[in-house]
Amino acid sequence: MQADLLPAPVRVCQRQTLELRNANWFDGNKFERGTWFVDEAGRFTRNRPAHIERVLSLQHRFLVPAYGDAHCHNFSHLADLDKQTSLYIHDGVLSAKSMTDPRRTAVEAAGQLHRWGDPLNIAYAHGGLTGTRSHPAGIYESIALGYHGETKPEHAQQIDASRLEENDAYFVIDTRADLERKWPLILAGKPDFIKVYLLDTENYREHVQQGYGLGLNPELLPLVVQKAHAAGLRVSAHINTAHDFHVGVISGIDEFAHAPLVFAKGDMLERMYKIHSEDARQAAAQHISLTLTLFASDYQTGDPNLDELHRRLTKYNVELLRSSGVHLALGFDGYNTDSVGEVQVIRNLHLFSDTELLRLWSTDTVHAIFPGRKIGSIAEGDEATFLILAGNPLRDFSNTQRIEHRFITGQELLLRGR
């Protein structure tokens, strides 16, 4: 379907000055009672605007910053765009970070969202930096060839040889010469940040010599970081192992898109997965953030002992990162899904209190997506992107989904057919 024929799944109402009277508003630790205003620019203020266009009486309602999803693969194609937009708005997830996308189609999707009135805040990486025959090339090439879902073995050679999405959904960077040659093309795509792939850097040389890659050459990562920072861009790294985490820290990246994701067994799992305490402390000192994508790593092997070891190491890493002061965010790392599922997994693991989890979802995650913007808090001058809940989520966390109103920069969002 052509972009100009796609019906809008949401109505973005005209911005009005608001009085949020007697609201129970979340300050990051508890709910306070008080009145806030939203000014002509769509920002929170304690100072009453000269003219109030709408009053919302909220003495029995709860005001929270809208939620975030700091790792998704949505909003990059016109196909499913209406479904994804409806899902995120329905669930109150109004800020998202697209962690690699085919730039050509992502620009079309972003343009359509703009024509719909910009109902969501989205940061795009566009093409990720990886190595020869490395993730995520196989995923994007299989989709480009028309293979969706699980591919068949007989398609592997065709997918491996395909280059339909190279220099759009991913960039192959094996040498410094590759980086110098392709860097202008990467910047020409106007990414909001740079995504790199580190895939077992400890064994990078061995695997390259065997003819297949393990992501970006780790020796090039400091130069990528230097170039990105010179262009005013942050660097986010996909990692698989604890050693990848170490490489990211010493290279000066800004964000980890995952905690380590390892599909190994027994003592190999523990050795490859467990983050070293000194690396965690150094990451905190360098203000590096990390997005928890625990749903993506919550796989079942069929071996109860191995599954329990995996859960134990997951808890160890999260508790180490938190106690070390690493800024955490959360994301689902999926397609046609949002961060609601990730929140459910985290709650089931009992890693955070409900207060901590609400702050992580509504404030810390949004700050990680847009570190340079005043958004994600109910504070003077912050963007008024918020939700009004029917009940107190700190008494019953299911109230996080009892959403009565959704606002983005002071504009109410009304889903079609609801």
XYZ file of C-alpha atoms in Angstrom:
418
model
C 0.000 0.000 0.000
C 1.290 3.461 -0.854
C 2.158 5.718 2.067
C -0.394 8.377 1.154
C -3.173 5.747 1.208
C -2.429 4.404 4.683
C -5.219 5.446 7.074
C -4.053 6.900 10.365
C -4.554 4.509 13.302
C -4.508 7.422 15.726
C -5.767 10.980 15.924
C -3.233 13.440 17.306
C -5.323 16.190 18.844
C -4.427 19.839 18.629
C -2.200 20.983 21.455
C -3.981 22.793 24.275
C -2.862 24.452 27.458
C -3.832 22.103 30.270
C -4.478 22.197 33.976
C -3.796 18.805 35.553
C -5.657 19.532 38.751
C -4.867 17.653 41.974
C -2.939 14.952 40.150
C -1.171 12.091 41.869
C 2.071 12.441 39.934
C 5.085 10.132 39.937
C 8.315 11.824 41.009
C 10.463 8.750 40.375
C 10.102 7.367 43.882
C 6.510 7.942 44.966
C 3.292 9.673 44.001
C 2.900 13.285 45.105
C -0.369 15.211 45.100
C -0.386 18.528 43.278
C -1.413 20.523 40.223
C 0.697 20.766 37.089
C 0.119 22.782 33.932
C 1.057 22.156 30.311
C 2.006 25.317 28.434
C 1.633 26.359 24.792
C 4.865 24.566 23.882
C 3.658 21.263 25.324
C 5.879 21.353 28.412
C 5.204 20.841 32.096
C 5.185 23.928 34.268
C 4.131 24.930 37.753
C 3.299 28.411 36.458
C -0.292 28.761 35.341
C -0.557 29.827 31.672
C -2.513 33.015 31.020
C -5.267 31.019 29.340
C -6.245 27.441 30.233
C -8.015 25.596 27.416
C -8.724 22.323 29.207
C -8.956 21.224 32.839
C -8.493 17.592 33.874
C -9.526 16.849 37.454
C -7.250 14.014 38.555
C -7.708 13.572 42.303
C -8.361 9.839 41.826
C -6.031 9.365 38.861
C -2.281 8.790 38.568
C 0.060 10.714 36.299
C 3.232 9.003 35.002
C 5.710 9.740 32.200
C 4.901 7.646 29.137
C 6.872 4.416 28.872
C 9.831 3.643 26.629
C 11.268 0.763 24.606
C 15.027 1.197 24.208
C 15.531 -1.780 21.898
C 13.066 -2.633 19.158
C 13.006 -3.433 15.449
C 9.737 -1.736 14.577
C 8.702 1.359 12.592
C 11.031 0.511 9.711
C 8.512 -0.590 7.045
C 5.111 0.619 5.885
C 3.936 -2.969 6.295
C 2.685 -3.407 9.868
C 3.314 0.273 10.660
C -0.313 0.906 11.581
C -0.393 -2.207 13.781
C 2.868 -1.317 15.519
C 1.795 2.281 16.068
C -1.537 1.213 17.545
C 0.139 -1.317 19.834
C 2.676 1.132 21.239
C 0.123 3.876 21.795
C -2.401 1.487 23.338
C 0.247 0.257 25.796
C 1.497 3.765 26.592
C 4.953 3.189 25.077
C 5.471 6.525 23.334
C 9.280 6.536 22.953
C 11.244 3.854 21.112
C 14.719 3.133 19.801
C 15.036 1.243 16.510
C 18.251 -0.765 16.916
C 19.142 -1.296 13.235
C 16.783 -0.908 10.319
C 16.855 -0.772 6.515
C 17.257 2.965 6.065
C 15.395 3.142 2.762
C 12.163 1.734 4.158
C 12.629 3.257 7.622
C 12.660 6.737 6.085
C 9.352 5.917 4.373
C 7.881 4.739 7.677
C 9.139 7.796 9.545
C 7.626 10.016 6.875
C 4.283 8.280 7.286
C 4.419 8.735 11.063
C 5.068 12.420 10.473
C 2.028 12.659 8.196
C 0.007 11.027 10.966
C 1.047 13.848 13.291
C 4.151 12.345 14.948
C 2.309 10.208 17.518
C 5.543 8.572 18.724
C 9.112 9.594 19.549
C 11.522 7.297 17.691
C 15.315 7.240 17.393
C 16.732 5.315 14.411
C 20.134 3.654 14.051
C 19.639 2.736 10.379
C 22.330 0.354 9.122
C 24.455 -1.362 11.762
C 28.225 -1.829 11.495
C 29.265 -5.479 11.357
C 31.728 -7.801 9.624
C 31.736 -10.140 6.651
C 29.147 -12.945 6.906
C 28.046 -11.641 10.290
C 24.817 -10.917 12.102
C 22.510 -9.176 11.212
C 23.214 -9.612 7.489
C 21.520 -13.003 7.266
C 18.291 -11.716 8.785
C 17.948 -8.754 6.448
C 19.043 -10.674 3.354
C 16.546 -13.467 4.017
C 13.740 -10.916 4.340
C 14.866 -9.153 1.154
C 14.767 -12.491 -0.667
C 11.221 -13.082 0.516
C 11.965 -15.625 3.228
C 10.105 -14.778 6.407
C 10.275 -16.638 9.671
C 12.541 -19.663 10.010
C 14.542 -20.211 6.816
C 15.158 -23.632 5.310
C 18.674 -25.137 5.042
C 18.479 -25.160 1.253
C 18.211 -21.352 1.286
C 21.366 -20.799 3.338
C 23.782 -20.510 0.414
C 21.558 -18.038 -1.430
C 21.119 -15.898 1.690
C 24.855 -15.969 2.403
C 25.658 -14.758 -1.124
C 23.001 -12.042 -1.195
C 23.988 -8.382 -0.792
C 20.607 -6.742 -1.407
C 20.570 -4.931 1.946
C 24.277 -4.171 2.287
C 25.030 -0.463 2.818
C 21.417 0.090 3.842
C 20.405 -2.285 6.670
C 24.025 -3.098 7.507
C 27.564 -2.060 6.611
C 30.404 -4.574 6.339
C 33.456 -3.083 8.044
C 36.450 -5.450 8.230
C 39.348 -3.017 7.861
C 40.228 0.584 8.546
C 40.049 1.195 4.793
C 36.459 -0.108 4.803
C 35.576 2.275 7.610
C 37.180 5.303 5.951
C 35.500 4.530 2.632
C 32.019 3.885 4.039
C 31.908 6.435 6.851
C 30.631 9.283 4.617
C 27.830 6.984 3.407
C 26.949 6.060 6.995
C 26.708 9.718 8.005
C 24.779 10.602 4.846
C 21.986 8.366 6.133
C 21.540 10.760 9.089
C 21.320 8.142 11.834
C 20.308 9.227 15.319
C 23.085 7.016 16.723
C 25.572 4.405 15.525
C 24.932 0.698 16.122
C 27.828 -1.775 16.102
C 27.882 -5.564 16.448
C 30.380 -7.352 18.711
C 29.925 -11.117 18.478
C 32.425 -13.000 20.672
C 35.373 -10.648 20.186
C 37.653 -12.937 22.195
C 37.602 -15.413 19.311
C 37.340 -12.895 16.470
C 40.645 -13.751 14.755
C 40.111 -17.497 14.907
C 36.693 -17.313 13.304
C 37.726 -14.826 10.615
C 40.542 -17.172 9.595
C 37.950 -19.931 9.234
C 36.030 -17.824 6.717
C 33.140 -16.355 8.668
C 32.870 -13.261 10.777
C 31.984 -12.333 14.307
C 30.769 -8.818 13.774
C 32.854 -5.675 13.697
C 36.609 -6.033 14.003
C 37.109 -5.040 17.679
C 40.360 -3.267 16.822
C 38.301 -0.776 14.807
C 35.822 0.033 17.576
C 37.846 2.871 19.204
C 38.095 4.566 15.803
C 34.355 4.137 15.208
C 33.685 5.723 18.598
C 36.066 8.583 17.820
C 34.419 9.265 14.467
C 30.900 8.999 15.864
C 31.594 11.351 18.754
C 33.199 13.846 16.366
C 29.914 13.764 14.422
C 27.873 14.254 17.611
C 26.576 10.674 17.611
C 26.512 8.098 20.388
C 27.570 4.490 19.863
C 25.407 1.535 20.879
C 26.853 -1.975 20.849
C 25.195 -5.350 20.438
C 27.205 -7.823 22.513
C 27.160 -11.567 23.052
C 29.740 -12.177 25.769
C 31.290 -10.687 28.885
C 34.467 -10.119 26.874
C 32.443 -8.095 24.363
C 31.273 -5.995 27.315
C 34.921 -5.443 28.294
C 35.841 -4.414 24.735
C 32.953 -1.959 24.630
C 34.019 -0.363 27.906
C 37.682 0.087 27.007
C 36.691 1.411 23.559
C 34.522 4.144 25.071
C 31.103 3.277 23.674
C 28.036 4.999 25.111
C 25.521 2.196 25.404
C 25.143 -1.562 25.376
C 22.081 -2.707 23.458
C 22.027 -5.950 25.476
C 23.470 -7.598 28.502
C 25.615 -10.533 27.333
C 23.584 -13.036 25.308
C 25.301 -16.396 25.237
C 23.926 -19.673 23.958
C 26.473 -22.034 25.500
C 26.443 -24.802 28.078
C 27.730 -25.453 31.590
C 31.070 -23.936 32.560
C 31.319 -22.300 29.123
C 28.115 -20.405 29.864
C 29.427 -19.067 33.152
C 32.845 -18.126 31.762
C 31.444 -16.369 28.707
C 28.437 -14.740 30.339
C 29.542 -13.420 33.734
C 30.481 -9.722 33.635
C 33.623 -8.810 35.583
C 33.052 -6.429 38.483
C 35.841 -4.067 37.395
C 34.275 -3.735 33.938
C 30.913 -2.926 35.533
C 32.473 -0.273 37.784
C 34.327 1.257 34.845
C 31.154 1.303 32.734
C 29.411 3.243 35.491
C 32.339 5.662 35.787
C 32.142 6.320 32.040
C 28.345 6.803 32.215
C 27.732 3.908 29.840
C 24.130 2.703 29.853
C 22.858 -0.807 29.213
C 19.484 -1.930 27.906
C 18.102 -5.053 29.516
C 16.588 -7.326 26.885
C 15.913 -10.193 29.240
C 12.953 -11.483 27.230
C 15.287 -12.104 24.295
C 17.586 -14.196 26.501
C 14.805 -15.970 28.426
C 14.937 -19.022 26.193
C 14.202 -22.587 27.327
C 16.799 -25.246 26.504
C 14.854 -28.259 27.732
C 17.514 -28.809 30.404
C 16.151 -27.531 33.758
C 19.635 -27.327 35.286
C 20.976 -25.281 32.387
C 17.927 -23.002 32.418
C 18.389 -22.408 36.146
C 22.084 -21.593 35.638
C 21.135 -19.122 32.930
C 18.595 -17.404 35.200
C 21.107 -17.280 38.047
C 23.761 -15.668 35.864
C 21.206 -13.224 34.462
C 20.324 -12.137 37.987
C 24.006 -11.900 38.900
C 24.780 -9.617 35.961
C 21.778 -7.366 36.538
C 22.482 -7.028 40.254
C 26.170 -6.339 39.563
C 25.345 -3.657 37.004
C 22.782 -2.035 39.273
C 24.978 -2.072 42.383
C 27.880 -0.668 40.343
C 25.753 2.288 39.265
C 25.358 1.462 35.567
C 22.413 3.325 34.048
C 19.885 0.662 33.022
C 17.065 0.798 30.496
C 14.767 -1.857 29.079
C 13.645 -3.076 25.672
C 11.996 -6.086 24.119
C 14.295 -6.612 21.101
C 11.448 -7.794 18.920
C 9.245 -7.093 15.905
C 5.528 -6.303 16.253
C 5.988 -6.273 20.032
C 6.755 -3.569 22.583
C 8.376 -3.428 26.019
C 5.333 -4.676 27.953
C 6.587 -8.252 27.590
C 10.039 -7.271 28.838
C 8.527 -5.685 31.936
C 6.624 -8.896 32.641
C 9.800 -10.994 32.395
C 11.679 -8.644 34.725
C 8.855 -8.725 37.274
C 8.808 -12.517 37.174
C 12.540 -12.579 37.948
C 11.977 -10.332 41.013
C 14.940 -8.143 40.107
C 13.339 -4.805 40.974
C 10.645 -3.464 43.238
C 7.548 -2.144 41.485
C 8.679 1.412 42.227
C 12.080 0.739 40.670
C 10.508 -0.956 37.672
C 8.069 1.892 37.048
C 10.947 4.382 37.182
C 13.041 2.172 34.899
C 10.245 1.923 32.325
C 8.888 5.474 32.368
C 11.970 7.549 33.141
C 15.333 5.787 32.856
C 14.493 4.067 29.570
C 13.231 7.277 27.980
C 16.346 9.130 29.162
C 18.468 6.411 27.528
C 16.610 6.800 24.230
C 16.857 10.597 24.200
C 19.751 11.580 26.494
C 19.848 15.119 25.156
C 16.151 15.911 25.631
C 14.083 17.005 28.604
C 11.664 14.110 28.458
C 10.806 11.197 30.711
C 10.130 13.107 33.914
C 7.346 15.229 35.329
C 9.443 18.297 35.973
C 9.532 21.986 35.128
C 10.239 22.445 31.424
C 10.090 18.752 30.497
C 8.107 17.625 27.466
C 4.576 16.766 28.568
C 4.558 13.205 27.247
C 2.587 11.329 29.853
C -0.159 8.874 30.752
C -3.125 9.147 33.085
C -3.794 5.861 34.876
C -7.039 4.773 36.531
C -5.271 3.291 39.561
C -2.062 3.370 41.572
C 0.547 1.142 39.860
C 2.603 0.921 43.048
C -0.289 -0.856 44.760
C -1.253 -2.974 41.768
C 1.251 -3.019 38.912
C -1.433 -4.043 36.423
C -2.630 -0.440 36.713
C 0.256 0.482 34.402
C -2.057 -0.735 31.622
C -5.261 0.875 32.901
C -4.566 3.929 30.756
C -7.323 6.518 30.408
C -5.426 9.266 28.539
C -2.207 9.436 26.520
C -0.409 12.683 25.688
C 2.660 13.433 23.588
C 4.122 16.927 24.037
C 0.753 18.120 25.294
C -1.287 16.587 22.452
C -3.783 13.871 23.329
C -3.589 10.644 21.329
C -6.893 8.975 20.449
C -6.730 5.531 18.881
C -9.174 4.888 16.069
C -11.979 2.524 16.956
C -11.407 2.794 20.705
